[in-house]
CSV table of C-alpha atoms in Angstrom, one decimal:
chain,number,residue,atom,x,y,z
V,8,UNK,CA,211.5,44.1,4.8
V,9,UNK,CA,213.5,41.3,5.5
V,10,UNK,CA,213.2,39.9,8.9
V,11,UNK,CA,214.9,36.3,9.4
V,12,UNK,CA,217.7,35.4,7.2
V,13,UNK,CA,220.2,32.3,7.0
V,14,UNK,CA,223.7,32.6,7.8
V,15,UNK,CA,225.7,29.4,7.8
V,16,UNK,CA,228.8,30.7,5.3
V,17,UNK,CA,232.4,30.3,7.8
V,18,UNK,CA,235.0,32.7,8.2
V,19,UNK,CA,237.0,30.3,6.2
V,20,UNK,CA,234.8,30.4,3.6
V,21,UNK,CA,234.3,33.9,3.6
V,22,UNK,CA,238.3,34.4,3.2
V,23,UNK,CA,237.9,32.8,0.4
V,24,UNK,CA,235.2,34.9,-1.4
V,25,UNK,CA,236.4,38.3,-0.1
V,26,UNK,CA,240.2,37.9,1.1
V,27,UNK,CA,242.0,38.5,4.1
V,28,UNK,CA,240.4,39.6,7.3
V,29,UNK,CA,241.2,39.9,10.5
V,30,UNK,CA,238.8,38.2,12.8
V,31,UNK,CA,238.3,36.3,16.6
V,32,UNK,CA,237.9,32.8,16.7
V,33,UNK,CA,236.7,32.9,20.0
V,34,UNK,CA,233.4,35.6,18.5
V,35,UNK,CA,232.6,33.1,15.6
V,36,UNK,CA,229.4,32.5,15.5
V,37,UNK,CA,227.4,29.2,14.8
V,38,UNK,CA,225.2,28.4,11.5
V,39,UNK,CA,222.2,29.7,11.7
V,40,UNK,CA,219.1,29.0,9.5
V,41,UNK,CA,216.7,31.6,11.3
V,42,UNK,CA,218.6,34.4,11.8
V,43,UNK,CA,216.1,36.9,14.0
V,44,UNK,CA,216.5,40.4,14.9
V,45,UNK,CA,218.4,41.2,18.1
V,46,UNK,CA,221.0,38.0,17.2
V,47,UNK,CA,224.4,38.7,16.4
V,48,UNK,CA,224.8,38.8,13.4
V,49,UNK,CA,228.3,38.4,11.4
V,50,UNK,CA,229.5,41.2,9.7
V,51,UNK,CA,232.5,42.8,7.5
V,52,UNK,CA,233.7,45.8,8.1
V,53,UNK,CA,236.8,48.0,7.9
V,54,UNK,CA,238.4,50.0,10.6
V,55,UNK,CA,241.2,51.9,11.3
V,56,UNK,CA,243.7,50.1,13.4
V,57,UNK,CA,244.9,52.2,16.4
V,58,UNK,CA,248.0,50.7,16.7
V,59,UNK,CA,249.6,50.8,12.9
V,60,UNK,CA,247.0,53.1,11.7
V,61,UNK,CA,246.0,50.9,8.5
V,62,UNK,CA,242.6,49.9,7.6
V,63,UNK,CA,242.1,46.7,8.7
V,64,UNK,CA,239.3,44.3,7.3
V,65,UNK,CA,237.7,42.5,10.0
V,66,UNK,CA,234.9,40.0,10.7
V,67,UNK,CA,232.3,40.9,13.8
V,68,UNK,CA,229.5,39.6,15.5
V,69,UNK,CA,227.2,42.4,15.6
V,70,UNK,CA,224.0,42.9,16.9
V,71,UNK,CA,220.7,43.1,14.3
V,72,UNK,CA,218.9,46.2,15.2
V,73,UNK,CA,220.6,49.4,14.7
V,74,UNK,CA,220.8,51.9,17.6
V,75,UNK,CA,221.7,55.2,17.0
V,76,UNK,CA,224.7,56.8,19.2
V,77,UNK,CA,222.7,59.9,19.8
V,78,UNK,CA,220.0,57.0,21.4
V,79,UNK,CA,218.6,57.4,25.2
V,80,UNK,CA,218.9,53.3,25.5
V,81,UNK,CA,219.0,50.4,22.9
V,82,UNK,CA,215.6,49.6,23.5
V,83,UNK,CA,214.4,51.0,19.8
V,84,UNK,CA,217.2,48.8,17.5
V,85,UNK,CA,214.4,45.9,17.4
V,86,UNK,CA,212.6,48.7,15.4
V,87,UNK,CA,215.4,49.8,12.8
V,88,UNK,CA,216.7,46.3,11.2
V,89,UNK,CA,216.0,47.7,7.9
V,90,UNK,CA,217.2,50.8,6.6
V,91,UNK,CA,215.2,52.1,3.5
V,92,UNK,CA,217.8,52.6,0.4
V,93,UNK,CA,215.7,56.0,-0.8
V,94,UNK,CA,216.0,58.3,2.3
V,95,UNK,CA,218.8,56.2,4.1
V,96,UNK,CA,221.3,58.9,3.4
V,97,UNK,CA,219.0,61.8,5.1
V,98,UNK,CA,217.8,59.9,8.0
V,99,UNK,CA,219.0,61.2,11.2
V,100,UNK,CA,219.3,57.3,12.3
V,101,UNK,CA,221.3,56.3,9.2
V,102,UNK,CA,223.2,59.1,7.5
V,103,UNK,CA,226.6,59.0,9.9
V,104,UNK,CA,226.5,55.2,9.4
V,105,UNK,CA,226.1,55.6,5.7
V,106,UNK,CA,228.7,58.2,5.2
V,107,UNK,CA,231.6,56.1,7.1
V,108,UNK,CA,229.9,53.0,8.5
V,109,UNK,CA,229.1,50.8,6.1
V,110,UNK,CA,229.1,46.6,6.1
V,111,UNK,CA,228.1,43.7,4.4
V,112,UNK,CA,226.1,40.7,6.0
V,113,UNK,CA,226.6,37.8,4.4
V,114,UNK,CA,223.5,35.3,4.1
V,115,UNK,CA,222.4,32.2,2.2
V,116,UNK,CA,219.2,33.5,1.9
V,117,UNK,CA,216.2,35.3,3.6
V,118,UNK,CA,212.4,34.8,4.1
V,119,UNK,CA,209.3,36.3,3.8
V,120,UNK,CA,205.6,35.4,4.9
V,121,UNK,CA,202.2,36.0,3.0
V,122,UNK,CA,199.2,35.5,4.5
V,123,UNK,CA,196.9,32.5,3.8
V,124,UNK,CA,193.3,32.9,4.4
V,125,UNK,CA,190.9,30.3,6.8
V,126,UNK,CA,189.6,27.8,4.5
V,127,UNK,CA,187.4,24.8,5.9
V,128,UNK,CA,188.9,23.0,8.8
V,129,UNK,CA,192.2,25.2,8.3
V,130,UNK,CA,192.4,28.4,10.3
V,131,UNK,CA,194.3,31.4,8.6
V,132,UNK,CA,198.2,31.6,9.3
V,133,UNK,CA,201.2,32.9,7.7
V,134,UNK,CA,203.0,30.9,4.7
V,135,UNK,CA,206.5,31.3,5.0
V,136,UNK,CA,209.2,31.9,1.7
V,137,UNK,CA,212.8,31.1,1.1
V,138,UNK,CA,214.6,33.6,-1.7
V,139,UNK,CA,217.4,32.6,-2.3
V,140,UNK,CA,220.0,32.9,-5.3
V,141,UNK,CA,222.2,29.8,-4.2
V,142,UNK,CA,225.3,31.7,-3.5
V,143,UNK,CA,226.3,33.7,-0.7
V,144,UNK,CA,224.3,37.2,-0.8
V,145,UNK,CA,226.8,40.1,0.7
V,146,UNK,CA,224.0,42.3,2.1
V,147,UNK,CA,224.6,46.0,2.2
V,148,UNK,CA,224.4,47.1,6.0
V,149,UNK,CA,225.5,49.8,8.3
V,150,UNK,CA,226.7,49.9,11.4
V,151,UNK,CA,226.8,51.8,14.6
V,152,UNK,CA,228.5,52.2,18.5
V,153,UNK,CA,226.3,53.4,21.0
V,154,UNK,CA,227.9,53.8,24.8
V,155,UNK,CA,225.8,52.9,27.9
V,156,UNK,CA,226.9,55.8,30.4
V,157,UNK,CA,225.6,53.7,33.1
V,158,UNK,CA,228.7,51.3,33.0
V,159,UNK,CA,232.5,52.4,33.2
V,160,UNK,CA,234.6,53.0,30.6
V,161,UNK,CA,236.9,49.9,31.1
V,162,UNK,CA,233.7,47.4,31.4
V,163,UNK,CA,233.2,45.0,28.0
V,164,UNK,CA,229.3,45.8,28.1
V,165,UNK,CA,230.3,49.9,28.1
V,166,UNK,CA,230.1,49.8,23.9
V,167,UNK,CA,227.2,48.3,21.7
V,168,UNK,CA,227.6,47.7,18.3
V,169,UNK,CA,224.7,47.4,16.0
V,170,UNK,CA,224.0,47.2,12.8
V,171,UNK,CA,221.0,47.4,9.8
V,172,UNK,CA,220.4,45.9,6.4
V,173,UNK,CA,219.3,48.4,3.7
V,174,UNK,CA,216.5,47.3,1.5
V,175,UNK,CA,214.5,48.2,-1.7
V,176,UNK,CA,211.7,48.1,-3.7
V,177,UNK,CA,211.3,44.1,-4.3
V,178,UNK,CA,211.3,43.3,-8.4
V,179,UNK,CA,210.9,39.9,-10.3
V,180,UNK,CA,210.2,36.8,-8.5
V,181,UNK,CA,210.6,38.8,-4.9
V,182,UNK,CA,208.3,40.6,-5.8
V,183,UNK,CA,205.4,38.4,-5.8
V,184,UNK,CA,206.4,37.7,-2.1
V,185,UNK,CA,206.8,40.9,-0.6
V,186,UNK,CA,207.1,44.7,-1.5
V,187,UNK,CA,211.0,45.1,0.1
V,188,UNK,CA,214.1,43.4,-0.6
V,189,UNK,CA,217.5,43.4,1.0
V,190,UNK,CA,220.2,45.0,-1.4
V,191,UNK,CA,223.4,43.8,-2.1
V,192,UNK,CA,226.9,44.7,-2.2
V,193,UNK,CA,229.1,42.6,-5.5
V,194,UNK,CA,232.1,41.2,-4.6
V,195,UNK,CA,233.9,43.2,-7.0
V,196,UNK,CA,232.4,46.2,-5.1
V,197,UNK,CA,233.0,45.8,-1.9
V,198,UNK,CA,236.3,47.6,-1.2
V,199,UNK,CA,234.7,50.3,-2.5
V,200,UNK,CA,231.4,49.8,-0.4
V,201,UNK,CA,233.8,49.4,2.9
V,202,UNK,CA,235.9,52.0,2.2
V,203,UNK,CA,235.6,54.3,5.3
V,204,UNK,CA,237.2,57.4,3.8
V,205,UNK,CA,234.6,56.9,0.8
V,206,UNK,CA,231.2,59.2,1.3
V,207,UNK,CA,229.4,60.9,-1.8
V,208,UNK,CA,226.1,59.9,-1.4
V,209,UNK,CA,225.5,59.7,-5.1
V,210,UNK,CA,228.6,57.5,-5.5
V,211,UNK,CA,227.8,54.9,-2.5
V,212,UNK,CA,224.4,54.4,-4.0
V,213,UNK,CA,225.8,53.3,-7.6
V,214,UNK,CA,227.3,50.4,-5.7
V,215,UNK,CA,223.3,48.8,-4.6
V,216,UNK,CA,222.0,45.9,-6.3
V,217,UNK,CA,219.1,43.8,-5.9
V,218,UNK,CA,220.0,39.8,-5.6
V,219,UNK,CA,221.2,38.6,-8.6
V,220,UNK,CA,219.4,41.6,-11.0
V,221,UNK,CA,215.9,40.2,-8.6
V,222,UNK,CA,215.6,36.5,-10.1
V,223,UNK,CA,215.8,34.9,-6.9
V,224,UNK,CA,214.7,31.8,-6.3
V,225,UNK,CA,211.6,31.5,-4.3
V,226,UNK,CA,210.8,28.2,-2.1
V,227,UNK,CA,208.1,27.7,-0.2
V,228,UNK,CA,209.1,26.5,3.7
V,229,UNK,CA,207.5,24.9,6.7
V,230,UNK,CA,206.0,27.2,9.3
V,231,UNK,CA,208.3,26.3,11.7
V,232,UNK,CA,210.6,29.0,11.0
V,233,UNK,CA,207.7,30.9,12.5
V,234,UNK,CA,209.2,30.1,15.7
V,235,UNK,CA,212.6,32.1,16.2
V,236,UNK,CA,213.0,28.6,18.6
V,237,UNK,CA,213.0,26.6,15.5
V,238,UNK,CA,216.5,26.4,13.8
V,239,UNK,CA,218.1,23.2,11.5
V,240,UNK,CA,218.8,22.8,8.1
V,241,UNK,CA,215.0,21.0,8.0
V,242,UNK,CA,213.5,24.8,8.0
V,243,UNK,CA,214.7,25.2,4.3
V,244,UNK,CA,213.3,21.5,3.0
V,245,UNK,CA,210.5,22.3,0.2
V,246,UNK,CA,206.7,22.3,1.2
V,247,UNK,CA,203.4,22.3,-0.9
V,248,UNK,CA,202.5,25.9,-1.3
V,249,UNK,CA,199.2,26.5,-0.6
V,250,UNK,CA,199.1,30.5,-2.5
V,251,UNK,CA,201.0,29.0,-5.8
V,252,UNK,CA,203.6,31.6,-5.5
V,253,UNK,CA,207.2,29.3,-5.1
V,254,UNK,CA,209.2,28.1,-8.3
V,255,UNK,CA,208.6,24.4,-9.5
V,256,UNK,CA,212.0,24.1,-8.6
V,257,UNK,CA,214.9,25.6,-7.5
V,258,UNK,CA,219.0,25.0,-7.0
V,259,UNK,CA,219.4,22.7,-3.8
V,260,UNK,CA,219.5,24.7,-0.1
V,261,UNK,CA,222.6,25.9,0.8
């Protein structure tokens, strides 16, 4: 799965690697180097605009943790971060949203813990692992509106919108961290990806990749980003790895 990510890439930046969008200033979020689930989360998307009727590219904040429409409250999105790419399409949670809902998430990288067994005078904890390709990795997400019928219609908190990151079978160097990897969307597939109009199962799925073919990077990190408290640039600096798993060295941390 993939559970914290980094997200420090501006809407500036972001203009320049995918083109125009339209987006908020005042909804920009800050950098972020432990993205946790239940944060917004900034995401690109294209909707219909109700005014000119053209699809529009846009930039959101949305909110990790997908909650269906069809759900009873959001309590469960804490639950459905990750959307699995082999049954996503049939999944009554994810098959609207991958039909005619479909994002990207941009992110520097992500991590993933192994365990590390007691040893003397250590007790047993969780080593923590940064993957990273050093570019910006468009995760392939959905994305979803769910209405809270306790509030009016004209109230700001009356619409929720959500949103998952599909993932895979983890090959090459994620491999050895974890059994699921995010997916990605390439740049030169992302109108395609986006396109709301676009929904052949078979098709969308052709446009899936694993971070860059799977060779990612792999650094090991500083507990700290065990703590969804802990946040900073520091939380990507290079630690002895006690399990042997991280590359000797690696591209510099974004």
């Amino acid at each position: 799965m993939c559970g914290r990510f980094v997200s420090t890439t501006t809407p500036v930046d972001l203009v320049g690697l995918l083109g125009e969008m339209r987006w908020d200033p005042a909804e920009a979020l800050a950098p972020s180097w432990n993205v946790a689930p239940t944060d917004p989360v900034p995401a690109v998307l294209e909707r219909v605009d109700r005014e000119t009727g053209e699809v529009v590219r846009q930039l959101r904040p949305l909110r990790w943790g997908l909650v269906p429409s069809w759900s009873k409250d959001p309590a469960g999105g804490a639950r459905m971060i990750n959307a699995r790419s082999e049954t996503v399409h049939e999944k009554p949670a994810f098959r609207k949203a991958f039909a005619a809902r479909r994002c990207v998430i941009p992110a520097d990288g992500y991590f993933e813990w192994r365990p590390v067994e007691a040893a003397a005078g250590r007790r047993a904890f969780k080593q923590p692992y940064y993957l990273s390709t050093g570019s910006v990795l468009l995760m392939a997400g959905l994305y979803e509106f769910w209405r809270d019928r306790s509030v009016p219609d004209d109230d700001p908190a009356a619409w929720l919108t959500t949103t998952t990151i599909i993932t895979t079978d983890a090959t090459d160097s994620a491999g050895r961290i974890h059994d699921r990897m995010p997916l990605t969307i390439a740049p030169a597939d992302l109108d395609a990806w986006l396109d709301p109009d676009r929904s052949d199962a078979a098709d969308l799925h052709h446009l899936l990749h694993t971070p860059a073919g799977g060779e990612l990077t792999v650094r090991a990190v500083s507990t700290a980003v065990n703590s969804v408290r802990s946040n900073g640039p520091e939380l990507l600096d290079r630690v002895d790895d006690p399990l042997g798993l991280a590359d000797p060295a690696g591209p510099p941390a974004r």
